[in-house]
PDB file of C-alpha atoms in Angstrom:
ATOM      1  CA  SER A 187     -28.026  -4.855  -2.776  1.00 64.00           C
ATOM      2  CA  ILE A 188     -25.188  -4.309  -0.483  1.00 73.00           C
ATOM      3  CA  HIS A 189     -22.536  -7.144  -0.598  1.00 74.00           C
ATOM      4  CA  VAL A 190     -20.881  -8.313   2.633  1.00 78.00           C
ATOM      5  CA  ASP A 191     -17.806 -10.476   3.093  1.00 77.00           C
ATOM      6  CA  HIS A 192     -17.681 -13.861   4.804  1.00 77.00           C
ATOM      7  CA  LEU A 193     -17.813 -12.160   8.290  1.00 82.00           C
ATOM      8  CA  GLY A 194     -21.058 -10.261   7.379  1.00 82.00           C
ATOM      9  CA  PHE A 195     -19.182  -6.761   7.021  1.00 81.00           C
ATOM     10  CA  TRP A 196     -19.842  -4.450   4.122  1.00 81.00           C
ATOM     11  CA  GLN A 197     -16.867  -3.757   1.902  1.00 80.00           C
ATOM     12  CA  GLN A 198     -16.867  -0.020   0.940  1.00 80.00           C
ATOM     13  CA  ASN A 199     -15.042   1.353  -2.028  1.00 80.00           C
ATOM     14  CA  PHE A 200     -12.092   3.803  -1.530  1.00 80.00           C
ATOM     15  CA  PHE A 201     -12.146   6.375  -4.327  1.00 77.00           C
ATOM     16  CA  GLY A 202      -8.685   7.765  -3.313  1.00 75.00           C
ATOM     17  CA  PRO A 203      -5.801   7.835  -0.925  1.00 76.00           C
ATOM     18  CA  PRO A 204      -5.868   9.853   2.410  1.00 77.00           C
ATOM     19  CA  SER A 205      -6.077  13.444   1.707  1.00 76.00           C
ATOM     20  CA  ASN A 206      -2.945  15.504   2.177  1.00 70.00           C
ATOM     21  CA  SER A 207      -1.980  19.225   1.296  1.00 68.00           C
ATOM     22  CA  GLN A 208      -1.222  18.390  -2.414  1.00 73.00           C
ATOM     23  CA  LYS A 209      -4.143  16.294  -3.239  1.00 76.00           C
ATOM     24  CA  GLN A 210      -7.777  15.847  -1.802  1.00 76.00           C
ATOM     25  CA  THR A 211     -10.239  13.037  -2.854  1.00 77.00           C
ATOM     26  CA  PHE A 212     -13.210  15.313  -1.494  1.00 81.00           C
ATOM     27  CA  PRO A 213     -13.503  19.106  -1.216  1.00 83.00           C
ATOM     28  CA  ILE A 214     -12.330  20.084   2.121  1.00 83.00           C
ATOM     29  CA  PHE A 215     -13.273  23.553   3.853  1.00 85.00           C
ATOM     30  CA  SER A 216     -12.528  25.050   7.156  1.00 83.00           C
ATOM     31  CA  LEU A 217     -15.312  25.306   9.489  1.00 84.00           C
ATOM     32  CA  VAL A 218     -14.192  28.598  10.445  1.00 86.00           C
ATOM     33  CA  ASP A 219     -14.283  30.012   6.914  1.00 87.00           C
ATOM     34  CA  VAL A 220     -17.703  28.454   6.304  1.00 88.00           C
ATOM     35  CA  LEU A 221     -19.193  29.955   9.708  1.00 88.00           C
ATOM     36  CA  PHE A 222     -17.586  33.309   8.937  1.00 89.00           C
ATOM     37  CA  GLY A 223     -18.649  33.549   5.403  1.00 86.00           C
ATOM     38  CA  GLY A 224     -15.365  32.892   3.769  1.00 88.00           C
ATOM     39  CA  VAL A 225     -16.948  30.068   1.593  1.00 88.00           C
ATOM     40  CA  ASP A 226     -19.951  30.704  -0.788  1.00 88.00           C
ATOM     41  CA  PRO A 227     -22.943  28.756   0.620  1.00 87.00           C
ATOM     42  CA  GLN A 228     -23.776  27.547  -2.899  1.00 89.00           C
ATOM     43  CA  VAL A 229     -20.850  25.181  -2.754  1.00 87.00           C
ATOM     44  CA  PHE A 230     -22.880  23.021  -0.619  1.00 87.00           C
ATOM     45  CA  ALA A 231     -26.195  23.046  -2.572  1.00 87.00           C
ATOM     46  CA  GLY A 232     -27.625  19.720  -3.227  1.00 86.00           C
ATOM     47  CA  LYS A 233     -24.609  17.875  -1.544  1.00 85.00           C
ATOM     48  CA  VAL A 234     -24.091  15.775   1.498  1.00 87.00           C
ATOM     49  CA  VAL A 235     -21.879  17.696   4.060  1.00 86.00           C
ATOM     50  CA  LEU A 236     -19.813  15.878   6.686  1.00 85.00           C
ATOM     51  CA  VAL A 237     -18.281  17.754   9.567  1.00 83.00           C
ATOM     52  CA  GLY A 238     -15.201  16.227  11.297  1.00 81.00           C
ATOM     53  CA  LEU A 239     -11.511  16.821  11.648  1.00 77.00           C
ATOM     54  CA  ILE A 240      -8.920  16.140   9.121  1.00 74.00           C
ATOM     55  CA  ASN A 241      -5.841  18.296   9.483  1.00 65.00           C
ATOM     56  CA  SER A 242      -5.856  18.944  13.235  1.00 66.00           C
ATOM     57  CA  ALA A 243      -2.871  18.695  15.500  1.00 65.00           C
ATOM     58  CA  GLY A 244      -3.285  15.810  17.891  1.00 62.00           C
ATOM     59  CA  ILE A 245      -5.972  14.188  15.739  1.00 67.00           C
ATOM     60  CA  THR A 246      -6.636  10.509  17.028  1.00 74.00           C
ATOM     61  CA  ASP A 247      -9.496   9.580  14.630  1.00 79.00           C
ATOM     62  CA  GLN A 248      -7.169   8.151  11.908  1.00 80.00           C
ATOM     63  CA  TYR A 249      -7.046   4.680  10.493  1.00 80.00           C
ATOM     64  CA  THR A 250      -5.064   2.639   7.996  1.00 83.00           C
ATOM     65  CA  VAL A 251      -6.975   2.038   4.847  1.00 83.00           C
ATOM     66  CA  PRO A 252      -6.438   0.059   1.407  1.00 80.00           C
ATOM     67  CA  SER A 253      -5.974   3.040  -0.760  1.00 79.00           C
ATOM     68  CA  ALA A 254      -3.049   4.431   1.234  1.00 79.00           C
ATOM     69  CA  SER A 255       0.056   3.520  -0.815  1.00 76.00           C
ATOM     70  CA  ARG A 256       2.679   4.693   1.694  1.00 77.00           C
ATOM     71  CA  GLY A 257       0.908   3.808   4.955  1.00 77.00           C
ATOM     72  CA  GLN A 258      -0.771   7.174   5.478  1.00 80.00           C
ATOM     73  CA  LEU A 259      -3.689   7.267   7.840  1.00 82.00           C
ATOM     74  CA  MET A 260      -7.163   8.471   6.655  1.00 83.00           C
ATOM     75  CA  SER A 261      -9.420  10.494   9.011  1.00 83.00           C
ATOM     76  CA  GLY A 262     -12.714   8.889  10.218  1.00 83.00           C
ATOM     77  CA  VAL A 263     -14.734  11.579   8.510  1.00 85.00           C
ATOM     78  CA  GLU A 264     -12.931  10.816   5.164  1.00 86.00           C
ATOM     79  CA  ILE A 265     -13.706   7.080   5.757  1.00 85.00           C
ATOM     80  CA  GLN A 266     -17.430   8.023   6.095  1.00 88.00           C
ATOM     81  CA  ALA A 267     -17.247  10.331   2.893  1.00 87.00           C
ATOM     82  CA  ASN A 268     -16.021   7.221   0.897  1.00 85.00           C
ATOM     83  CA  ALA A 269     -18.733   5.145   2.389  1.00 86.00           C
ATOM     84  CA  VAL A 270     -21.366   7.733   1.366  1.00 87.00           C
ATOM     85  CA  GLU A 271     -19.748   8.012  -1.941  1.00 84.00           C
ATOM     86  CA  THR A 272     -19.977   4.348  -2.282  1.00 83.00           C
ATOM     87  CA  LEU A 273     -23.619   4.335  -1.481  1.00 84.00           C
ATOM     88  CA  ILE A 274     -24.395   7.366  -3.846  1.00 83.00           C
ATOM     89  CA  GLN A 275     -22.546   5.956  -6.881  1.00 82.00           C
ATOM     90  CA  ASN A 276     -23.752   2.357  -6.120  1.00 80.00           C
ATOM     91  CA  ARG A 277     -20.141   1.209  -6.653  1.00 79.00           C
ATOM     92  CA  PRO A 278     -19.491  -1.336  -3.743  1.00 80.00           C
ATOM     93  CA  VAL A 279     -16.739  -3.906  -3.834  1.00 83.00           C
ATOM     94  CA  ARG A 280     -17.003  -7.415  -3.315  1.00 83.00           C
ATOM     95  CA  THR A 281     -14.680 -10.546  -3.174  1.00 84.00           C
ATOM     96  CA  GLN A 282     -14.913 -13.233  -5.908  1.00 86.00           C
ATOM     97  CA  ASP A 283     -17.351 -16.114  -5.098  1.00 84.00           C
ATOM     98  CA  GLN A 284     -15.704 -19.084  -3.750  1.00 86.00           C
ATOM     99  CA  SER A 285     -17.131 -21.361  -6.377  1.00 90.00           C
ATOM    100  CA  MET A 286     -16.002 -18.895  -9.131  1.00 90.00           C
ATOM    101  CA  GLN A 287     -12.385 -18.804  -7.347  1.00 91.00           C
ATOM    102  CA  ALA A 288     -12.224 -22.526  -7.333  1.00 93.00           C
ATOM    103  CA  ALA A 289     -13.169 -22.811 -10.823  1.00 94.00           C
ATOM    104  CA  ASN A 290     -10.632 -20.051 -11.815  1.00 92.00           C
ATOM    105  CA  ILE A 291      -7.833 -21.771  -9.997  1.00 92.00           C
ATOM    106  CA  ALA A 292      -8.581 -25.047 -11.540  1.00 94.00           C
ATOM    107  CA  LEU A 293      -8.913 -23.815 -15.133  1.00 94.00           C
ATOM    108  CA  LEU A 294      -5.789 -21.789 -14.889  1.00 92.00           C
ATOM    109  CA  CYS A 295      -3.873 -24.855 -13.341  1.00 92.00           C
ATOM    110  CA  ILE A 296      -5.193 -27.260 -16.111  1.00 92.00           C
ATOM    111  CA  GLY A 297      -4.944 -24.787 -18.749  1.00 90.00           C
ATOM    112  CA  SER A 298      -1.453 -23.542 -18.149  1.00 89.00           C
ATOM    113  CA  SER A 299      -0.186 -27.186 -17.622  1.00 88.00           C
ATOM    114  CA  VAL A 300      -1.374 -28.017 -21.217  1.00 88.00           C
ATOM    115  CA  LEU A 301       0.193 -25.123 -22.577  1.00 87.00           C
ATOM    116  CA  TYR A 302       3.396 -25.750 -20.850  1.00 86.00           C
ATOM    117  CA  MET A 303       3.723 -29.415 -21.950  1.00 86.00           C
ATOM    118  CA  GLN A 304       5.344 -29.120 -25.276  1.00 84.00           C
ATOM    119  CA  LEU A 305       7.434 -26.109 -24.811  1.00 82.00           C
ATOM    120  CA  ARG A 306      11.166 -25.573 -24.090  1.00 88.00           C
ATOM    121  CA  TRP A 307      12.007 -24.236 -20.517  1.00 84.00           C
ATOM    122  CA  TYR A 308      12.698 -20.814 -21.711  1.00 86.00           C
ATOM    123  CA  PHE A 309       9.282 -20.445 -23.711  1.00 90.00           C
ATOM    124  CA  LYS A 310       7.661 -21.773 -20.735  1.00 89.00           C
ATOM    125  CA  GLY A 311       9.177 -18.730 -18.828  1.00 88.00           C
ATOM    126  CA  LEU A 312       7.999 -16.483 -21.274  1.00 92.00           C
ATOM    127  CA  LEU A 313       4.547 -17.934 -21.436  1.00 90.00           C
ATOM    128  CA  TRP A 314       4.349 -17.949 -17.688  1.00 92.00           C
ATOM    129  CA  ALA A 315       5.160 -14.221 -17.568  1.00 93.00           C
ATOM    130  CA  LEU A 316       2.512 -13.456 -20.370  1.00 94.00           C
ATOM    131  CA  LEU A 317      -0.057 -15.453 -18.619  1.00 93.00           C
ATOM    132  CA  THR A 318       0.622 -13.754 -15.204  1.00 94.00           C
ATOM    133  CA  ALA A 319       0.541 -10.298 -16.761  1.00 96.00           C
ATOM    134  CA  LEU A 320      -2.904 -11.287 -18.338  1.00 95.00           C
ATOM    135  CA  LEU A 321      -4.109 -12.643 -15.065  1.00 94.00           C
ATOM    136  CA  VAL A 322      -3.292  -9.234 -13.388  1.00 94.00           C
ATOM    137  CA  ALA A 323      -4.659  -7.089 -16.217  1.00 95.00           C
ATOM    138  CA  GLY A 324      -7.817  -9.124 -15.929  1.00 94.00           C
ATOM    139  CA  ALA A 325      -8.032  -8.613 -12.078  1.00 93.00           C
ATOM    140  CA  PHE A 326      -7.719  -4.930 -12.781  1.00 92.00           C
ATOM    141  CA  PHE A 327     -10.500  -4.996 -15.245  1.00 93.00           C
ATOM    142  CA  ALA A 328     -12.739  -7.207 -13.127  1.00 90.00           C
ATOM    143  CA  PHE A 329     -12.302  -4.734 -10.147  1.00 88.00           C
ATOM    144  CA  GLU A 330     -12.815  -1.490 -12.286  1.00 85.00           C
ATOM    145  CA  LEU A 331     -15.809  -2.799 -14.165  1.00 86.00           C
ATOM    146  CA  LYS A 332     -17.620  -4.847 -11.646  1.00 85.00           C
ATOM    147  CA  GLY A 333     -15.935  -4.123  -8.392  1.00 83.00           C
ATOM    148  CA  VAL A 334     -14.964  -7.769  -7.960  1.00 87.00           C
ATOM    149  CA  ILE A 335     -11.632  -8.412  -5.950  1.00 86.00           C
ATOM    150  CA  VAL A 336      -9.965 -11.370  -7.577  1.00 88.00           C
ATOM    151  CA  ASN A 337      -7.573 -13.445  -5.284  1.00 88.00           C
ATOM    152  CA  LEU A 338      -4.340 -13.024  -7.183  1.00 90.00           C
ATOM    153  CA  PHE A 339      -2.063 -15.171  -4.893  1.00 93.00           C
ATOM    154  CA  ASP A 340      -4.028 -18.352  -5.339  1.00 92.00           C
ATOM    155  CA  SER A 341      -4.468 -17.641  -9.224  1.00 92.00           C
ATOM    156  CA  ALA A 342      -0.748 -16.706  -9.831  1.00 93.00           C
ATOM    157  CA  LEU A 343       0.130 -19.923  -7.768  1.00 94.00           C
ATOM    158  CA  ALA A 344      -1.938 -21.938 -10.274  1.00 92.00           C
ATOM    159  CA  LEU A 345       0.082 -20.517 -12.931  1.00 92.00           C
ATOM    160  CA  THR A 346       3.452 -20.802 -11.443  1.00 92.00           C
ATOM    161  CA  LEU A 347       3.215 -24.522  -9.916  1.00 91.00           C
ATOM    162  CA  PRO A 348       2.767 -26.151 -13.241  1.00 89.00           C
ATOM    163  CA  VAL A 349       5.627 -24.217 -14.950  1.00 88.00           C
ATOM    164  CA  VAL A 350       8.003 -25.075 -11.972  1.00 88.00           C
ATOM    165  CA  LEU A 351       7.042 -28.845 -12.060  1.00 86.00           C
ATOM    166  CA  THR A 352       7.417 -29.022 -15.856  1.00 85.00           C
ATOM    167  CA  ILE A 353      10.765 -27.276 -16.065  1.00 83.00           C
TER     168      ILE A 353
END
């Protein structure tokens, strides 16, 4: 099944940052080389092939994407390649259910409050750092294993407010 967000949009996975001269997420071949025999046709056997502009002067079909760490733009055909790859690998991403998110926030808030109660302020700070690191690691594992995007802001706030209030 294809998961959609609260607006009804499909959330595709991005398997890498936008291609550049040093690193490419998908193999890219020059159309001129393909047409004039510079690329072996067996390279394309049994594969989905998309044709489009990636590295052309004046290209306007480029967009910001979540996997761009330095604000690079990704071309439209590369976004389509990521969408096709998401469907082929059956690895879509989805946001955490609201009920699970509420339960997660409540448990983190109550559990951390209980843990912080009897400690001195410096142990509370160390415990807060450890719990926050575990939360981030858990969010990374949830994304990698299940493709679930965990709301880190509200969860981290549920760990932070009790430590601030108890100190």
